[in-house]
Amino acid sequence: MTAGAVPRRRRSRWGESLIELFLRLNGFIAIAIITLIFVFLFKEGIQALRTIPVAHFLSTTELDFDSVPQTVRMWQPVGTNPKYSILPLIAGSLLVAIPATLIATFFGVACGIYLAEVAGKRTREIIKPAIELLAGVPSVVIGFFCLATLATFLQDLLHTSFRLNAIVGAVGVCFVIVPVIASMTDDALRAVPDELREGAHALGANRWETIARVVVPAGASGLIASILLGLGRALGETMIVLMATGNAAQVTWNPFESVRTMTATIAAELGAVPQGGEQYRALFLVGTILFTITFAINLAAEVAVSRMRRRLAL
Amino acid sequence: MQRRTTAAIAVAGLTAALAWPVLAANNITVKGSDTMVILGQRWAEEYMKKHAEVAIQVTGGGSGTGIAALINGTTILANSSRPIKPEEIEQAKKNRIDVVVFRTAMDGLGVVASADNPVDHLTMTQVGKIYTGYISNWKQVGGPDKRIIRYSRESNSGTYVFFKEHVLMNRDYAADVQTMPGTSAVAEAVSRDPSGIGYGGVAYFANNPKLKILKIAKDEKSGPISPLLPDGRINYEAVWSQTYPIARYLYVYSAGQPQGPVKAYLDWILGPEGQEIVEKIEYVPMPANKP
């Protein structure tokens, strides 16, 4: 009996180390995939610089109707004289993502504070899943809603000259990132130890003062992380902006103008360009830039979260 | 050893059997214009239904791609929504290919505004200046004091390229031109926008009460012409005579004088059945078939 038990135990040890190896491999796969994606994007994108001068990614000089040279910042890759300025695309992405993040921060953080600090257990059990359901609505559905209904409503309200514009896109993107910000704010505030709240109450602070002066400052890094992650999602959102912004590649700071984001440009053009051509590579370069920006933002969010963990562990 | 030989013979035999229909002269490759891909595929489908012995492959990639393939001898027929250039014919001659031109259909592009817009005609120059951004207010073309909201197609569309070449005279579209995923999306957007302007295949805009198809004048001297008849059908006469100025031929180029099944296919395209398909997908048939 004992003689039989030994090999069985040995076998199970073998199995354990195999499972451990499998789990470790899965952990590292995430890193490997991110690295591979970046290498792939970069390898394709960098080739664009072989045929297109770097300066042309900012601006080109063009003769106007009266043959006067003009500096143009234009994304117009098809034609006798293709133009690849990425400035309108970056301006477009920012003009959607920044207003979206501002609006979503207002509602998301408020919602998160309510969930973590104010709402009773019953209310919380209803509201939290509802917010998670909102996060699960397919973005094409939100895009369609923006295109068909919201755009008309906003134009009637604000009398904008463009029916589809950056703000319509931004409001649409809000639907996606409010849940992200709300649930992360909720998590961050719930990580704040109760001792802090009890201490504040003991000093005579009322509920509002406790939230505003103690809990929120203690969870500030977590709030910042939630907002940064929201910004990252807003920059990467594709379907909603493709449907709701009108896709005019112009350099503008007016959020009521039609804009073209980096994501929408890639989505609209990549499927129809010959592989390995100049435009194909230029689109990969746009992808590389987009990936670098969102990667930096997500990294900053991670740093903020780990800083909060360290501070609260004290 | 013997088994291997048997296997090799079997593989060779199978390959030959599979390759036989491809190697046969009944295989026709067509490459080129994206505008004509749907038309080309419909022609091929209908023709193959009646002639099972012929295999026709239609691919897009653009008129330029098709013509290049024709010059290099990698396709038998090329679809094109633009005329072939003399230097392209020369290049082909160097490769001992005589390009034969067939005009297979026509296409009229309409310029539309909202039905609420009082403007009802523009000159070609005015349309060009609107889309390049030199005219930005309806006031400048006799309309109300309102900013012009310009709608266009995505840059991968053949219509986008044709419009850029023939109406904008190869100049760039204005930066604030909004790009729509299809001509029906352009129609939808302009119908909702009282200060909008759009362009695309005329058939997409006909019979829409919220849209007004603008009359276009070739220049200041000639009168504006509508691409539609009063009853809403496409005005074939105006497109055929090109008195309506934004009209183009859709070509098929052949490498050498077509013979055998290729000739039969082209004859069928130019005949009543092929031309009926042209009308069905709302292009304009060639004049010879509609007296």
Tab-separated table of N, CA and C in Angstrom, chain A residues 62 64-65 74 76 78 83 152 161-163 246-250 257-258 260 268 272, chain B residues 129 132 134 147 149 154-156 160-161 164 170-173 175-179 192:
chain	number	residue	atom	x	y	z
A	62	GLU	N	1.548	73.869	-50.680
A	62	GLU	CA	0.668	73.624	-51.826
A	62	GLU	C	0.341	74.972	-52.457
A	64	ASP	N	-2.236	77.519	-54.071
A	64	ASP	CA	-3.690	77.655	-54.032
A	64	ASP	C	-4.214	78.104	-55.410
A	65	PHE	N	-5.488	78.431	-55.502
A	65	PHE	CA	-6.139	78.785	-56.766
A	65	PHE	C	-5.406	79.922	-57.476
A	74	MET	N	-2.996	68.482	-43.911
A	74	MET	CA	-4.110	67.773	-44.502
A	74	MET	C	-3.849	66.284	-44.542
A	76	GLN	N	-4.964	63.496	-46.717
A	76	GLN	CA	-5.715	63.164	-47.923
A	76	GLN	C	-4.857	62.233	-48.772
A	78	VAL	N	-5.301	59.896	-50.895
A	78	VAL	CA	-5.609	59.463	-52.261
A	78	VAL	C	-5.661	60.665	-53.179
A	83	LYS	N	-1.381	63.487	-49.285
A	83	LYS	CA	-0.977	64.261	-48.106
A	83	LYS	C	-1.208	63.439	-46.847
A	152	THR	N	-29.244	64.914	-33.907
A	152	THR	CA	-30.339	65.833	-34.217
A	152	THR	C	-30.728	66.641	-32.979
A	161	SER	N	-23.390	74.218	-36.767
A	161	SER	CA	-23.489	74.100	-38.225
A	161	SER	C	-23.277	72.659	-38.668
A	162	PHE	N	-22.474	71.871	-37.921
A	162	PHE	CA	-22.306	70.460	-38.261
A	162	PHE	C	-23.245	69.619	-37.404
A	163	ARG	N	-24.039	68.774	-38.074
A	163	ARG	CA	-24.900	67.872	-37.310
A	163	ARG	C	-24.050	66.815	-36.604
A	246	GLY	N	-18.549	62.604	-38.206
A	246	GLY	CA	-18.544	63.167	-39.556
A	246	GLY	C	-17.243	62.969	-40.309
A	247	ASN	N	-16.166	62.673	-39.581
A	247	ASN	CA	-14.886	62.299	-40.209
A	247	ASN	C	-14.303	63.309	-41.183
A	248	ALA	N	-14.338	64.604	-40.857
A	248	ALA	CA	-13.646	65.590	-41.684
A	248	ALA	C	-12.290	65.874	-41.043
A	249	ALA	N	-11.214	65.619	-41.807
A	249	ALA	CA	-9.869	65.737	-41.227
A	249	ALA	C	-9.417	67.193	-41.207
A	250	GLN	N	-9.852	67.945	-40.198
A	250	GLN	CA	-9.404	69.329	-40.127
A	250	GLN	C	-8.727	69.628	-38.792
A	257	GLU	N	-17.055	71.417	-34.490
A	257	GLU	CA	-16.731	71.131	-35.883
A	257	GLU	C	-16.660	69.608	-36.055
A	258	SER	N	-16.804	69.171	-37.328
A	258	SER	CA	-16.621	67.758	-37.611
A	258	SER	C	-15.131	67.430	-37.577
A	260	ARG	N	-11.927	64.103	-37.517
A	260	ARG	CA	-11.590	62.728	-37.905
A	260	ARG	C	-10.533	62.226	-36.933
A	268	ALA	N	-11.563	53.166	-41.258
A	268	ALA	CA	-12.217	53.436	-42.539
A	268	ALA	C	-11.313	53.125	-43.722
A	272	ALA	N	-9.259	48.954	-47.279
A	272	ALA	CA	-9.380	49.154	-48.720
A	272	ALA	C	-8.081	49.551	-49.393
B	129	LYS	N	-15.136	74.805	-56.717
B	129	LYS	CA	-14.696	75.759	-55.694
B	129	LYS	C	-15.347	75.462	-54.339
B	132	THR	N	-13.355	72.483	-52.962
B	132	THR	CA	-11.966	72.748	-52.580
B	132	THR	C	-11.903	73.780	-51.463
B	134	TYR	N	-12.983	77.083	-51.666
B	134	TYR	CA	-12.884	78.491	-52.049
B	134	TYR	C	-14.225	79.191	-51.981
B	147	ARG	N	-23.328	78.771	-43.905
B	147	ARG	CA	-22.112	78.019	-44.218
B	147	ARG	C	-22.487	76.766	-45.016
B	149	ILE	N	-22.111	73.011	-45.787
B	149	ILE	CA	-21.603	71.796	-45.147
B	149	ILE	C	-21.402	70.752	-46.234
B	154	GLU	N	-15.615	58.251	-48.772
B	154	GLU	CA	-14.289	57.872	-48.288
B	154	GLU	C	-13.323	57.794	-49.470
B	155	SER	N	-12.026	57.955	-49.172
B	155	SER	CA	-11.049	58.068	-50.254
B	155	SER	C	-10.853	56.785	-51.046
B	156	ASN	N	-11.368	55.649	-50.551
B	156	ASN	CA	-11.192	54.415	-51.317
B	156	ASN	C	-12.245	54.261	-52.417
B	160	TYR	N	-15.107	59.110	-55.436
B	160	TYR	CA	-14.282	60.140	-54.797
B	160	TYR	C	-13.176	60.575	-55.743
B	161	VAL	N	-12.521	59.569	-56.348
B	161	VAL	CA	-11.382	59.853	-57.224
B	161	VAL	C	-11.859	60.552	-58.505
B	164	LYS	N	-12.710	64.068	-57.746
B	164	LYS	CA	-11.486	64.839	-57.498
B	164	LYS	C	-10.801	65.194	-58.822
B	170	ASN	N	-8.144	67.797	-59.827
B	170	ASN	CA	-7.007	67.250	-59.074
B	170	ASN	C	-6.570	68.071	-57.869
B	171	ARG	N	-7.352	69.106	-57.539
B	171	ARG	CA	-7.015	69.816	-56.302
B	171	ARG	C	-7.511	69.007	-55.103
B	172	ASP	N	-7.070	69.395	-53.909
B	172	ASP	CA	-7.485	68.654	-52.721
B	172	ASP	C	-8.870	69.080	-52.271
B	173	TYR	N	-9.595	68.157	-51.694
B	173	TYR	CA	-10.859	68.480	-51.040
B	173	TYR	C	-10.569	69.415	-49.864
B	175	ALA	N	-10.547	70.783	-46.083
B	175	ALA	CA	-10.308	69.957	-44.892
B	175	ALA	C	-11.605	69.609	-44.173
B	176	ASP	N	-12.620	70.486	-44.264
B	176	ASP	CA	-13.840	70.215	-43.494
B	176	ASP	C	-14.869	69.377	-44.253
B	177	VAL	N	-14.442	68.751	-45.370
B	177	VAL	CA	-15.335	67.852	-46.090
B	177	VAL	C	-15.547	66.599	-45.244
B	178	GLN	N	-16.810	66.289	-44.960
B	178	GLN	CA	-17.091	65.101	-44.162
B	178	GLN	C	-17.157	63.885	-45.068
B	179	THR	N	-16.559	62.780	-44.633
B	179	THR	CA	-16.548	61.590	-45.475
B	179	THR	C	-17.558	60.578	-44.958
B	192	ARG	N	-30.931	65.462	-44.198
B	192	ARG	CA	-31.146	65.975	-42.844
B	192	ARG	C	-30.525	67.351	-42.638
